[in-house]
Amino acid sequence: MSDTTRDQPARGVYLHTFGCQMNVYDANRILERLAEDGYHRVETPEEAELVLLNTCSVREKAEQKLLSSLGRLALLKQARPELLVAVSGCVAQQERERLLKKAKVVDLVFGPDAVPRVRELVRRSREEKGKIVDARFTEPSKYAFPRAMPAAGAEQGVTAFVTIQKGCDKVCTYCIVPFTRGREVSRPREEILEEARAFLATGVRELTLIGQNVNCYHGGSTFAELLRAVAELPGLARLRYTTSYPGEMGDDVFAAHRDLPVLCRHLHLPVQSGSDRILELMRREHSAAEYREKVARLRALVPGIAITTDILVGFPGESDEDFEATMALIEELRFDNLYSFVYSERPGTWTARNGASLGEVPQAVKVERLERVQARQREISLEKTSAFVGQTLEILVEGPSRKDPAVRAGHASEGWTVHFPGTEAEAPVGSFARVRIDSASHFGLRGELVSVASEPDRGPGS
């Protein structure tokens, strides 16, 4: 803690994050910067002097959750007019001044590019007692990624996110990200390595490189070269990344999965649809056949690798035949898991302007299709997890289960959540537990502790 921080009055900040890993990363950078002004995180809005809602606008439901939260905060602010309410993230970027009109309770609105300025914005809002909006996009050539300050205000466990890229130049016709996160910018390679080292110095064992399209990285090397550079850092036990764009996924990244022991046996590769007609309307830049071929190449190089994906159903104009093509893709590729959603119109996108001309899919049909996707995937996922029963898996111990402090929780390299009975003394946070799996569900595994080590097993089959 700096001398400047010591001089600041203690203030509570309640921060709630909606959405993706990028938002989680931004939230931690916000907390670190506010800590320099004496703010500390509290568990409820009632304890706070500043309430900050860090938002996502990729899907309509996230916006609805935000407005519901602001409605509840309005009652609290009636009783405590001095309470400062801020909204950050993608909805803030999307709505800007309109958000102040929709929700009178809001004092401060700022987008993702304003995260480095959060201290100044909060001070101004408190001192000027006016409505402040900062949704400026920073020119890509001048954009400076907010740097992590591990152990300075943000909660830190044994896993951490490191942003390597922000924004997106793909402009898929349904996606709002280019409008809320801006143009694609890659973070300088040395800056990434410096931040990774800082996290590892605090005891982090697993890093996840994040960005809208991480394999579009061009910050001084290719993405595959960056993976190899990070993999060499002392103290790193596991490395993950998300999210990838299929059209940019090449053999050099697949080779990294084969060659790097620290790179986890898991790849999230969003396909969205199994219909070439819909993929073209989405402007996805890959066909279903090209996607199948890439999955086949990776599975040949890394047998047993877990592959997860995203599926979007009910895109404008999606016919029964288009949907059945998606079901056929799921049946053929047998993803370990998937994230599935119904299409919702996002303002500013191509489909917001042109979707009606393609033919809207009735809501009831969207829901029925989503339920079919999810039901079949639950069956496939259960088959995948059941294959681990009787095997011993290596788990990075992340702490006690949320539901039972007598149970430890962590993740296998393949991404599955694993629970097993134990205590901190038996399986310390950050250790590597070998767990014999005795039961499985479609979302995780459970077993008994066999042994614990401070470092991962790099032997055959680990």
Short mmCIF file of C-alpha atoms in Angstrom, two decimals:
data_model
loop_
_atom_site.label_atom_id
_atom_site.label_comp_id
_atom_site.label_asym_id
_atom_site.label_seq_id
_atom_site.Cartn_x
_atom_site.Cartn_y
_atom_site.Cartn_z
CA MET A 1 0.00 0.00 0.00
CA SER A 2 1.38 3.39 -0.99
CA ASP A 3 1.69 6.41 1.29
CA THR A 4 -0.93 8.10 -0.87
CA THR A 5 -3.38 5.30 -0.14
CA ARG A 6 -2.74 5.50 3.60
CA ASP A 7 -3.72 9.17 3.56
CA GLN A 8 -7.11 8.46 1.99
CA PRO A 9 -10.27 7.93 4.06
CA ALA A 10 -11.58 4.35 4.04
CA ARG A 11 -14.49 4.04 1.64
CA GLY A 12 -16.55 1.04 0.64
CA VAL A 13 -17.11 0.14 -3.03
CA TYR A 14 -19.66 -2.47 -4.06
CA LEU A 15 -18.84 -3.79 -7.54
CA HIS A 16 -21.02 -6.23 -9.47
CA THR A 17 -19.81 -7.56 -12.81
CA PHE A 18 -22.02 -8.90 -15.58
CA GLY A 19 -20.67 -10.77 -18.57
CA CYS A 20 -17.41 -12.10 -19.91
CA GLN A 21 -13.83 -12.56 -18.75
CA MET A 22 -12.91 -9.18 -20.24
CA ASN A 23 -15.36 -7.58 -17.81
CA VAL A 24 -13.90 -9.52 -14.89
CA TYR A 25 -10.42 -8.31 -15.86
CA ASP A 26 -11.65 -4.71 -16.15
CA ALA A 27 -13.39 -5.00 -12.76
CA ASN A 28 -10.15 -6.00 -11.07
CA ARG A 29 -8.28 -3.13 -12.70
CA ILE A 30 -11.00 -0.75 -11.47
CA LEU A 31 -10.68 -2.07 -7.91
CA GLU A 32 -6.90 -1.72 -7.98
CA ARG A 33 -7.09 1.89 -9.08
CA LEU A 34 -9.83 2.82 -6.61
CA ALA A 35 -7.76 1.25 -3.82
CA GLU A 36 -5.25 4.06 -4.41
CA ASP A 37 -7.97 6.47 -3.24
CA GLY A 38 -8.80 4.45 -0.13
CA TYR A 39 -11.66 2.36 -1.51
CA HIS A 40 -12.04 -1.24 -0.32
CA ARG A 41 -14.49 -3.81 -1.62
CA VAL A 42 -17.63 -4.50 0.43
CA GLU A 43 -20.20 -7.26 0.12
CA THR A 44 -23.45 -5.27 -0.12
CA PRO A 45 -24.58 -1.94 -1.61
CA GLU A 46 -25.77 -0.89 1.86
CA GLU A 47 -22.14 -0.84 3.09
CA ALA A 48 -20.86 1.18 0.15
CA GLU A 49 -20.20 4.81 -0.63
CA LEU A 50 -19.77 3.87 -4.29
CA VAL A 51 -21.82 1.25 -6.16
CA LEU A 52 -20.42 0.28 -9.54
CA LEU A 53 -22.18 -2.02 -11.99
CA ASN A 54 -19.81 -3.33 -14.67
CA THR A 55 -22.01 -4.35 -17.58
CA CYS A 56 -22.29 -6.57 -20.65
CA SER A 57 -24.45 -5.87 -23.70
CA VAL A 58 -23.77 -8.95 -25.81
CA ARG A 59 -27.24 -10.25 -24.97
CA GLU A 60 -30.46 -8.49 -24.10
CA LYS A 61 -30.87 -10.33 -20.78
CA ALA A 62 -27.73 -8.68 -19.35
CA GLU A 63 -29.21 -5.24 -20.01
CA GLN A 64 -32.47 -6.25 -18.34
CA LYS A 65 -30.53 -7.40 -15.27
CA LEU A 66 -28.77 -4.03 -15.15
CA LEU A 67 -32.01 -2.05 -15.23
CA SER A 68 -33.47 -4.29 -12.50
CA SER A 69 -30.42 -3.68 -10.33
CA LEU A 70 -30.66 0.08 -10.89
CA GLY A 71 -34.32 -0.01 -9.87
CA ARG A 72 -33.37 -1.54 -6.54
CA LEU A 73 -30.55 0.97 -6.07
CA ALA A 74 -32.97 3.85 -6.59
CA LEU A 75 -34.71 2.92 -3.34
CA LEU A 76 -31.38 2.82 -1.51
CA LYS A 77 -30.35 6.20 -2.89
CA GLN A 78 -33.60 7.75 -1.72
CA ALA A 79 -32.49 6.94 1.82
CA ARG A 80 -28.84 7.85 1.15
CA PRO A 81 -28.62 10.67 -1.41
CA GLU A 82 -24.83 10.84 -1.03
CA LEU A 83 -24.45 7.32 -2.48
CA LEU A 84 -22.56 7.43 -5.79
CA VAL A 85 -23.87 5.05 -8.48
CA ALA A 86 -21.73 4.30 -11.54
CA VAL A 87 -22.25 2.08 -14.59
CA SER A 88 -19.27 0.89 -16.60
CA GLY A 89 -18.65 -1.62 -19.36
CA CYS A 90 -20.37 -2.35 -22.63
CA VAL A 91 -23.91 -1.14 -21.80
CA ALA A 92 -22.37 2.12 -20.61
CA GLN A 93 -20.51 2.41 -23.92
CA GLN A 94 -23.63 1.54 -25.90
CA GLU A 95 -26.16 3.74 -24.10
CA ARG A 96 -24.00 6.68 -22.93
CA GLU A 97 -26.21 9.70 -22.10
CA ARG A 98 -29.36 7.66 -22.78
CA LEU A 99 -28.58 5.59 -19.68
CA LEU A 100 -28.81 8.69 -17.50
CA LYS A 101 -32.29 9.33 -18.87
CA LYS A 102 -33.40 5.71 -18.41
CA ALA A 103 -32.13 5.54 -14.83
CA LYS A 104 -32.05 8.80 -12.86
CA VAL A 105 -30.20 7.02 -10.04
CA VAL A 106 -27.00 6.85 -12.14
CA ASP A 107 -24.32 9.51 -11.49
CA LEU A 108 -21.45 8.25 -13.63
CA VAL A 109 -21.29 6.32 -16.93
CA PHE A 110 -18.01 5.20 -18.48
CA GLY A 111 -16.99 2.71 -21.16
CA PRO A 112 -14.21 0.10 -21.26
CA ASP A 113 -11.63 2.50 -22.70
CA ALA A 114 -12.11 4.79 -19.68
CA VAL A 115 -11.04 2.21 -17.08
CA PRO A 116 -7.57 3.80 -16.68
CA ARG A 117 -9.33 7.10 -15.86
CA VAL A 118 -11.68 5.68 -13.20
CA ARG A 119 -10.03 7.50 -10.24
CA GLU A 120 -10.41 10.88 -11.94
CA LEU A 121 -14.00 10.14 -13.00
CA VAL A 122 -15.12 9.06 -9.53
CA ARG A 123 -13.46 12.11 -7.96
CA ARG A 124 -15.13 14.46 -10.45
CA SER A 125 -18.52 12.85 -9.95
CA ARG A 126 -18.25 13.16 -6.19
CA GLU A 127 -16.90 16.72 -6.18
CA GLU A 128 -19.03 18.19 -8.98
CA LYS A 129 -22.19 16.35 -7.93
CA GLY A 130 -23.24 16.23 -11.58
CA LYS A 131 -23.91 13.59 -14.19
CA ILE A 132 -20.72 12.51 -15.95
CA VAL A 133 -20.35 10.41 -19.10
CA ASP A 134 -17.03 9.20 -20.53
CA ALA A 135 -17.59 6.86 -23.45
CA ARG A 136 -14.76 8.04 -25.67
CA PHE A 137 -12.95 5.47 -27.75
CA THR A 138 -9.20 5.87 -27.55
CA GLU A 139 -7.49 5.97 -30.95
CA PRO A 140 -6.09 2.44 -31.49
CA SER A 141 -2.53 3.70 -31.97
CA LYS A 142 -2.72 5.54 -28.63
CA TYR A 143 -4.62 2.95 -26.59
CA ALA A 144 -2.84 1.92 -23.36
CA PHE A 145 -4.00 -1.30 -21.74
CA PRO A 146 -4.77 -0.92 -18.02
CA ARG A 147 -1.99 -2.70 -16.16
CA ALA A 148 -2.71 -5.12 -13.38
CA MET A 149 -1.41 -4.34 -9.91
CA PRO A 150 -1.71 -7.77 -8.26
CA ALA A 151 -2.67 -7.71 -4.59
CA ALA A 152 -3.57 -4.00 -4.79
CA GLY A 153 -7.31 -3.89 -4.19
CA ALA A 154 -8.48 -6.81 -6.32
CA GLU A 155 -9.18 -10.25 -4.96
CA GLN A 156 -6.45 -12.64 -6.07
CA GLY A 157 -6.55 -16.41 -6.10
CA VAL A 158 -4.40 -18.97 -7.87
CA THR A 159 -5.82 -18.18 -11.30
CA ALA A 160 -5.70 -14.87 -13.14
CA PHE A 161 -6.71 -13.29 -16.44
CA VAL A 162 -4.21 -11.38 -18.60
CA THR A 163 -5.64 -9.28 -21.43
CA ILE A 164 -3.64 -9.58 -24.64
CA GLN A 165 -6.04 -7.97 -27.10
CA LYS A 166 -9.21 -5.90 -27.10
CA GLY A 167 -11.86 -5.01 -29.64
CA CYS A 168 -12.85 -6.81 -32.81
CA ASP A 169 -12.52 -6.15 -36.54
CA LYS A 170 -14.62 -9.11 -37.68
CA VAL A 171 -18.01 -7.37 -37.44
CA CYS A 172 -20.22 -10.47 -37.33
CA THR A 173 -23.67 -9.26 -38.33
CA TYR A 174 -25.32 -10.05 -34.98
CA CYS A 175 -22.55 -8.89 -32.63
CA ILE A 176 -22.37 -5.61 -30.73
CA VAL A 177 -18.77 -6.01 -29.53
CA PRO A 178 -17.18 -3.82 -32.27
CA PHE A 179 -19.55 -1.03 -31.20
CA THR A 180 -18.81 -1.36 -27.47
CA ARG A 181 -15.16 -2.47 -27.39
CA GLY A 182 -13.95 -0.69 -30.52
CA ARG A 183 -11.35 -1.63 -33.09
CA GLU A 184 -8.94 -4.48 -32.57
CA VAL A 185 -5.80 -3.58 -30.62
CA SER A 186 -3.08 -6.02 -29.57
CA ARG A 187 -1.13 -5.48 -26.38
CA PRO A 188 2.68 -5.33 -26.69
CA ARG A 189 4.21 -8.73 -26.04
CA GLU A 190 6.69 -7.52 -23.41
CA GLU A 191 3.89 -5.81 -21.49
CA ILE A 192 1.95 -9.09 -21.43
CA LEU A 193 4.99 -10.99 -20.16
CA GLU A 194 5.64 -8.35 -17.50
CA GLU A 195 2.07 -8.58 -16.20
CA ALA A 196 2.18 -12.39 -16.28
CA ARG A 197 5.37 -12.34 -14.19
CA ALA A 198 3.72 -9.99 -11.69
CA PHE A 199 0.81 -12.39 -11.22
CA LEU A 200 3.09 -15.40 -10.88
CA ALA A 201 5.12 -13.58 -8.23
CA THR A 202 1.97 -13.41 -6.05
CA GLY A 203 1.40 -17.18 -6.19
CA VAL A 204 -0.83 -17.45 -9.24
CA ARG A 205 -0.41 -20.89 -10.85
CA GLU A 206 -2.74 -20.65 -13.85
CA LEU A 207 -3.01 -17.79 -16.34
CA THR A 208 -5.74 -17.29 -18.93
CA LEU A 209 -4.91 -15.04 -21.87
CA ILE A 210 -8.08 -13.19 -22.86
CA GLY A 211 -9.39 -11.03 -25.69
CA GLN A 212 -12.26 -10.86 -28.14
CA ASN A 213 -10.23 -12.83 -30.72
CA VAL A 214 -6.98 -13.89 -29.07
CA ASN A 215 -5.69 -15.76 -32.11
CA CYS A 216 -5.84 -12.50 -34.10
CA TYR A 217 -3.05 -11.25 -31.83
CA HIS A 218 -0.32 -9.22 -33.57
CA GLY A 219 1.48 -7.37 -30.78
CA GLY A 220 5.04 -8.22 -31.74
CA SER A 221 4.64 -11.91 -32.51
CA THR A 222 2.06 -14.40 -33.65
CA PHE A 223 -0.36 -15.79 -31.10
CA ALA A 224 1.37 -19.17 -31.19
CA GLU A 225 4.72 -17.49 -30.50
CA LEU A 226 3.17 -15.60 -27.59
CA LEU A 227 1.85 -18.87 -26.13
CA ARG A 228 5.33 -20.34 -26.28
CA ALA A 229 6.87 -17.27 -24.63
CA VAL A 230 4.36 -17.24 -21.77
CA ALA A 231 4.76 -21.01 -21.32
CA GLU A 232 8.44 -20.51 -20.48
CA LEU A 233 7.80 -18.19 -17.52
CA PRO A 234 9.06 -19.61 -14.20
CA GLY A 235 6.29 -20.58 -11.80
CA LEU A 236 3.58 -21.05 -14.44
CA ALA A 237 1.84 -24.40 -14.03
CA ARG A 238 -1.10 -24.00 -16.39
CA LEU A 239 -1.98 -21.78 -19.34
CA ARG A 240 -5.37 -21.23 -20.98
CA TYR A 241 -6.82 -18.72 -23.44
CA THR A 242 -10.18 -17.51 -24.67
CA THR A 243 -11.85 -16.71 -27.02
CA SER A 244 -10.71 -17.90 -30.45
CA TYR A 245 -11.95 -17.18 -33.94
CA PRO A 246 -12.18 -20.33 -36.10
CA GLY A 247 -11.08 -18.65 -39.32
CA GLU A 248 -7.82 -17.51 -37.71
CA MET A 249 -7.03 -20.79 -35.95
CA GLY A 250 -3.97 -22.30 -37.58
CA ASP A 251 -1.67 -25.28 -37.31
CA ASP A 252 0.90 -23.27 -35.35
CA VAL A 253 -1.56 -22.94 -32.43
CA PHE A 254 -2.52 -26.61 -32.73
CA ALA A 255 1.20 -27.48 -32.57
CA ALA A 256 1.50 -25.42 -29.39
CA HIS A 257 -1.23 -27.56 -27.83
CA ARG A 258 0.77 -30.62 -28.77
CA ASP A 259 4.14 -29.30 -27.62
CA LEU A 260 3.53 -27.24 -24.46
CA PRO A 261 2.88 -29.22 -21.27
CA VAL A 262 1.51 -26.14 -19.48
CA LEU A 263 -1.11 -25.47 -22.17
CA CYS A 264 -4.33 -27.01 -20.92
CA ARG A 265 -6.10 -29.78 -22.79
CA HIS A 266 -9.04 -27.57 -23.70
CA LEU A 267 -10.01 -25.27 -26.55
CA HIS A 268 -13.09 -23.06 -26.76
CA LEU A 269 -13.81 -22.50 -30.46
CA PRO A 270 -17.17 -20.82 -31.19
CA VAL A 271 -18.95 -22.14 -34.29
CA GLN A 272 -22.39 -20.49 -33.78
CA SER A 273 -24.21 -22.57 -36.44
CA GLY A 274 -23.88 -25.74 -38.48
CA SER A 275 -25.58 -24.19 -41.52
CA ASP A 276 -23.36 -22.62 -44.19
CA ARG A 277 -26.21 -20.35 -45.24
CA ILE A 278 -26.57 -18.98 -41.71
CA LEU A 279 -22.81 -18.74 -41.21
CA GLU A 280 -22.61 -16.61 -44.35
CA LEU A 281 -25.44 -14.36 -43.13
CA MET A 282 -23.61 -14.07 -39.81
CA ARG A 283 -20.42 -13.13 -41.71
CA ARG A 284 -18.46 -15.76 -39.81
CA GLU A 285 -15.75 -16.29 -42.49
CA HIS A 286 -15.76 -20.07 -42.12
CA SER A 287 -17.94 -22.91 -43.36
CA ALA A 288 -19.17 -25.83 -41.33
CA ALA A 289 -16.83 -28.11 -43.30
CA GLU A 290 -13.82 -25.91 -42.55
CA TYR A 291 -14.71 -25.92 -38.88
CA ARG A 292 -15.05 -29.74 -38.88
CA GLU A 293 -11.68 -30.09 -40.57
CA LYS A 294 -9.93 -27.90 -37.97
CA VAL A 295 -11.44 -29.85 -35.09
CA ALA A 296 -10.32 -33.10 -36.73
CA ARG A 297 -6.74 -31.79 -37.13
CA LEU A 298 -6.53 -30.71 -33.50
CA ARG A 299 -7.96 -33.97 -32.18
CA ALA A 300 -5.42 -35.89 -34.27
CA LEU A 301 -2.56 -33.86 -32.76
CA VAL A 302 -3.89 -33.87 -29.19
CA PRO A 303 -6.04 -36.96 -28.57
CA GLY A 304 -8.56 -36.43 -25.80
CA ILE A 305 -8.48 -32.62 -25.90
CA ALA A 306 -11.75 -31.10 -24.68
CA ILE A 307 -13.45 -28.84 -27.22
CA THR A 308 -16.26 -26.48 -26.30
CA THR A 309 -18.20 -24.06 -28.48
CA ASP A 310 -20.96 -21.46 -28.75
CA ILE A 311 -24.28 -22.06 -30.51
CA LEU A 312 -26.70 -19.28 -31.49
CA VAL A 313 -30.21 -20.40 -32.47
CA GLY A 314 -33.06 -18.43 -33.99
CA PHE A 315 -30.92 -16.16 -36.16
CA PRO A 316 -33.16 -14.24 -38.60
CA GLY A 317 -34.12 -16.49 -41.47
CA GLU A 318 -32.98 -19.71 -39.74
CA SER A 319 -35.12 -22.48 -41.23
CA ASP A 320 -35.83 -25.91 -39.85
CA GLU A 321 -33.20 -27.24 -42.25
CA ASP A 322 -30.63 -24.75 -41.01
CA PHE A 323 -31.31 -25.72 -37.42
CA GLU A 324 -31.08 -29.43 -38.22
CA ALA A 325 -27.66 -28.76 -39.74
CA THR A 326 -26.60 -27.35 -36.37
CA MET A 327 -27.94 -30.40 -34.57
CA ALA A 328 -26.05 -32.62 -37.03
CA LEU A 329 -22.82 -30.74 -36.29
CA ILE A 330 -23.32 -31.19 -32.55
CA GLU A 331 -24.02 -34.89 -33.08
CA GLU A 332 -20.95 -35.39 -35.26
CA LEU A 333 -18.37 -33.35 -33.32
CA ARG A 334 -19.66 -34.25 -29.87
CA PHE A 335 -18.45 -31.18 -28.04
CA ASP A 336 -17.48 -31.65 -24.43
CA ASN A 337 -19.75 -28.73 -23.59
CA LEU A 338 -21.30 -25.71 -25.26
CA TYR A 339 -22.81 -22.35 -24.45
CA SER A 340 -26.09 -21.83 -26.26
CA PHE A 341 -28.27 -18.77 -26.69
CA VAL A 342 -31.30 -17.53 -28.59
CA TYR A 343 -30.72 -14.66 -30.98
CA SER A 344 -31.57 -11.24 -29.58
CA GLU A 345 -31.34 -8.09 -31.64
CA ARG A 346 -28.44 -5.84 -30.65
CA PRO A 347 -28.61 -2.14 -31.53
CA GLY A 348 -26.37 -0.92 -34.32
CA THR A 349 -25.72 -4.35 -35.81
CA TRP A 350 -26.43 -5.38 -39.40
CA THR A 351 -29.20 -7.73 -38.32
CA ALA A 352 -30.85 -4.98 -36.28
CA ARG A 353 -31.27 -3.11 -39.57
CA ASN A 354 -31.91 -6.06 -41.88
CA GLY A 355 -33.15 -8.95 -39.76
CA ALA A 356 -36.81 -8.35 -40.51
CA SER A 357 -36.19 -8.78 -44.24
CA LEU A 358 -34.65 -12.21 -43.59
CA GLY A 359 -37.68 -13.38 -41.62
CA GLU A 360 -37.97 -13.30 -37.85
CA VAL A 361 -37.99 -16.66 -36.08
CA PRO A 362 -40.92 -16.80 -33.60
CA GLN A 363 -39.84 -16.70 -29.97
CA ALA A 364 -41.52 -20.02 -29.20
CA VAL A 365 -39.53 -21.65 -32.02
CA LYS A 366 -36.28 -20.12 -30.73
CA VAL A 367 -36.94 -21.48 -27.25
CA GLU A 368 -37.84 -24.94 -28.55
CA ARG A 369 -34.64 -25.06 -30.60
CA LEU A 370 -32.56 -23.91 -27.64
CA GLU A 371 -34.09 -26.60 -25.44
CA ARG A 372 -33.28 -29.26 -28.03
CA VAL A 373 -29.65 -28.12 -28.26
CA GLN A 374 -29.24 -28.05 -24.50
CA ALA A 375 -30.96 -31.39 -23.90
CA ARG A 376 -28.79 -33.20 -26.43
CA GLN A 377 -25.63 -31.52 -25.19
CA ARG A 378 -26.39 -32.55 -21.60
CA GLU A 379 -26.52 -36.15 -22.79
CA ILE A 380 -23.23 -35.84 -24.69
CA SER A 381 -21.52 -34.04 -21.81
CA LEU A 382 -22.61 -36.74 -19.38
CA GLU A 383 -21.14 -39.38 -21.68
CA LYS A 384 -17.88 -37.40 -21.76
CA THR A 385 -17.64 -36.97 -17.99
CA SER A 386 -18.72 -40.56 -17.28
CA ALA A 387 -15.65 -41.77 -19.18
CA PHE A 388 -13.50 -40.32 -16.37
CA VAL A 389 -15.12 -42.45 -13.66
CA GLY A 390 -12.48 -44.80 -12.28
CA GLN A 391 -9.64 -42.61 -13.57
CA THR A 392 -7.37 -40.36 -11.53
CA LEU A 393 -7.24 -36.73 -12.64
CA GLU A 394 -4.92 -33.94 -11.62
CA ILE A 395 -6.77 -30.93 -10.21
CA LEU A 396 -5.51 -27.43 -9.48
CA VAL A 397 -7.04 -26.77 -6.06
CA GLU A 398 -8.77 -23.38 -6.05
CA GLY A 399 -10.40 -23.47 -2.62
CA PRO A 400 -13.45 -24.80 -0.78
CA SER A 401 -16.70 -25.52 -2.56
CA ARG A 402 -19.17 -22.64 -2.45
CA LYS A 403 -21.79 -24.93 -0.99
CA ASP A 404 -19.75 -27.01 1.47
CA PRO A 405 -16.53 -25.87 3.20
CA ALA A 406 -15.63 -29.51 3.87
CA VAL A 407 -15.33 -30.10 0.11
CA ARG A 408 -12.47 -28.84 -2.06
CA ALA A 409 -12.96 -27.58 -5.61
CA GLY A 410 -10.77 -27.09 -8.64
CA HIS A 411 -10.50 -27.78 -12.34
CA ALA A 412 -8.98 -30.50 -14.43
CA SER A 413 -6.83 -29.53 -17.40
CA GLU A 414 -9.81 -30.32 -19.65
CA GLY A 415 -11.82 -27.64 -17.89
CA TRP A 416 -14.19 -29.80 -15.86
CA THR A 417 -14.99 -28.69 -12.32
CA VAL A 418 -14.00 -31.37 -9.80
CA HIS A 419 -15.10 -31.65 -6.15
CA PHE A 420 -13.64 -33.90 -3.48
CA PRO A 421 -13.79 -34.08 0.33
CA GLY A 422 -10.83 -32.43 2.04
CA THR A 423 -9.47 -29.59 4.11
CA GLU A 424 -7.02 -26.77 3.44
CA ALA A 425 -4.38 -28.75 5.33
CA GLU A 426 -4.97 -31.83 3.17
CA ALA A 427 -5.24 -30.01 -0.18
CA PRO A 428 -3.96 -26.42 0.06
CA VAL A 429 -5.05 -23.77 -2.40
CA GLY A 430 -2.61 -23.77 -5.30
CA SER A 431 -1.58 -27.39 -4.87
CA PHE A 432 -2.17 -30.16 -7.39
CA ALA A 433 -4.44 -32.90 -6.13
CA ARG A 434 -4.74 -36.27 -7.77
CA VAL A 435 -8.38 -37.27 -7.44
CA ARG A 436 -9.89 -40.66 -8.24
CA ILE A 437 -13.22 -39.93 -9.94
CA ASP A 438 -16.18 -41.90 -8.63
CA SER A 439 -19.20 -40.00 -10.01
CA ALA A 440 -20.04 -37.65 -12.87
CA SER A 441 -22.74 -35.24 -13.97
CA HIS A 442 -23.11 -33.34 -17.23
CA PHE A 443 -21.37 -30.32 -15.68
CA GLY A 444 -18.67 -31.80 -13.45
CA LEU A 445 -16.98 -34.60 -11.54
CA ARG A 446 -16.59 -35.79 -7.97
CA GLY A 447 -14.05 -38.09 -6.41
CA GLU A 448 -11.69 -38.96 -3.56
CA LEU A 449 -8.30 -37.47 -2.83
CA VAL A 450 -5.39 -39.78 -3.70
CA SER A 451 -2.35 -37.53 -3.27
CA VAL A 452 -1.23 -33.91 -3.30
CA ALA A 453 1.85 -32.25 -4.79
CA SER A 454 3.08 -28.68 -4.96
CA GLU A 455 3.84 -28.99 -8.69
CA PRO A 456 1.94 -30.62 -11.55
CA ASP A 457 2.86 -34.03 -12.83
CA ARG A 458 4.51 -33.66 -16.23
CA GLY A 459 4.80 -37.40 -16.80
CA PRO A 460 3.04 -39.38 -19.55
CA GLY A 461 -0.73 -39.04 -19.40
CA SER A 462 -0.65 -36.09 -17.00
#
